[in-house]
Short mmCIF file of C-alpha atoms in Angstrom, two decimals:
data_model
loop_
_atom_site.label_atom_id
_atom_site.label_comp_id
_atom_site.label_asym_id
_atom_site.label_seq_id
_atom_site.Cartn_x
_atom_site.Cartn_y
_atom_site.Cartn_z
CA MET A 1 95.53 89.38 9.49
CA SER A 2 98.67 90.66 10.28
CA ASN A 3 98.79 91.97 13.71
CA LYS A 4 99.25 95.82 13.98
CA ILE A 5 99.97 95.31 17.48
CA ARG A 6 103.53 95.91 18.94
CA ILE A 7 104.88 93.17 21.19
CA ARG A 8 107.75 93.46 22.81
CA ASP A 9 110.21 91.35 24.43
CA ILE A 10 111.03 91.57 27.40
CA ASP A 11 112.21 89.53 30.54
CA GLY A 12 109.95 86.29 31.15
CA VAL A 13 106.94 86.72 27.96
CA ASP A 14 107.94 85.11 24.79
CA ALA A 15 107.14 87.44 22.23
CA GLU A 16 107.13 85.41 19.28
CA LEU A 17 104.44 83.37 21.20
CA VAL A 18 102.54 86.62 21.41
CA ARG A 19 102.35 87.63 18.34
CA GLU A 20 101.39 84.04 16.97
CA ALA A 21 98.14 84.04 19.29
CA VAL A 22 97.04 87.89 18.54
CA ASP A 23 97.75 86.11 14.57
CA VAL A 24 95.75 83.00 14.99
CA ALA A 25 93.37 84.93 16.85
CA GLY A 26 92.38 87.24 13.56
CA GLU A 27 92.45 84.96 11.19
CA LEU A 28 89.51 82.73 14.27
CA LEU A 29 87.79 85.86 14.21
CA ALA A 30 87.42 87.14 10.64
CA SER A 31 86.27 83.85 10.10
CA ARG A 32 84.02 83.66 12.45
CA LEU A 33 82.44 86.87 11.85
CA ARG A 34 81.11 85.36 8.30
CA THR A 35 80.31 82.10 10.12
CA ALA A 36 77.96 83.99 12.82
CA ARG A 37 76.66 85.80 10.25
CA GLU A 38 75.74 83.72 8.03
CA SER A 39 74.26 81.74 10.56
CA ALA A 40 71.70 84.45 12.11
CA GLY A 41 70.90 84.32 8.78
CA PHE A 42 72.19 88.04 8.28
CA SER A 43 73.16 89.19 5.26
CA GLN A 44 75.30 92.14 5.02
CA GLU A 45 72.99 94.65 4.37
CA ASP A 46 71.40 93.27 7.52
CA VAL A 47 73.98 94.04 9.32
CA GLU A 48 74.33 97.48 7.76
CA GLU A 49 70.99 98.06 8.68
CA ALA A 50 70.85 97.16 12.68
CA LEU A 51 74.48 98.35 13.67
CA GLY A 52 75.25 100.80 10.70
CA ILE A 53 78.69 99.47 9.45
CA ALA A 54 79.21 99.83 5.56
CA ARG A 55 79.21 96.30 3.97
CA THR A 56 82.31 97.45 2.71
CA THR A 57 83.79 97.85 6.60
CA LEU A 58 81.97 93.88 6.86
CA THR A 59 83.58 92.96 4.54
CA ASN A 60 87.22 93.59 5.43
CA TYR A 61 86.55 92.11 9.01
CA GLU A 62 85.68 88.67 7.54
CA HIS A 63 88.56 88.88 5.18
CA GLY A 64 91.09 89.61 7.89
CA VAL A 65 91.91 92.99 6.32
CA SER A 66 90.97 94.82 9.64
CA ALA A 67 89.23 94.28 12.93
CA PRO A 68 85.90 95.80 14.54
CA GLY A 69 87.24 97.57 17.99
CA LEU A 70 86.17 95.89 21.26
CA MET A 71 82.79 97.49 21.66
CA ARG A 72 81.93 96.95 17.58
CA THR A 73 82.67 93.26 18.48
CA VAL A 74 80.46 93.07 21.07
CA ALA A 75 77.31 95.07 19.51
CA LEU A 76 78.06 92.13 16.75
CA ALA A 77 78.56 89.03 18.65
CA ALA A 78 75.36 89.86 20.68
CA LEU A 79 72.94 90.54 17.00
CA TYR A 80 74.42 87.52 16.15
CA GLY A 81 73.61 85.34 18.98
CA VAL A 82 76.62 84.43 19.93
CA THR A 83 79.43 84.73 22.78
CA LEU A 84 82.37 87.29 22.62
CA ASP A 85 84.81 84.23 23.38
CA TRP A 86 83.55 82.61 19.98
CA PHE A 87 84.87 84.46 17.55
CA VAL A 88 88.73 83.51 18.68
CA TRP A 89 89.29 80.91 20.78
CA ASP A 90 89.61 77.42 19.20
CA GLU A 91 87.18 75.47 21.77
CA GLU A 92 89.92 72.06 21.29
CA GLU A 93 92.93 74.65 22.56
CA ARG A 94 91.37 76.17 25.87
CA THR A 95 90.49 72.69 26.85
CA GLU A 96 94.06 70.82 26.17
#
């Protein structure tokens, strides 16, 4: 997913590192949204019915075309039984 976040170079901030982190989190989010849905035993139709998210929108989330906002991500995490941080953090990287 190409991030749409504008990141400016300012003193003391490695903007390229921030851009890379956003890109990696976006890719991980897309992958984990599908993994979590399938692991929870839900079809896209189930999610559409439960949360009112159109299947095309859910497909876009799961393929990294777009990303859900915070509150929708909270709803998806609750429905799937996962934590918010699981969607965007690689556990191996968090422990380093």
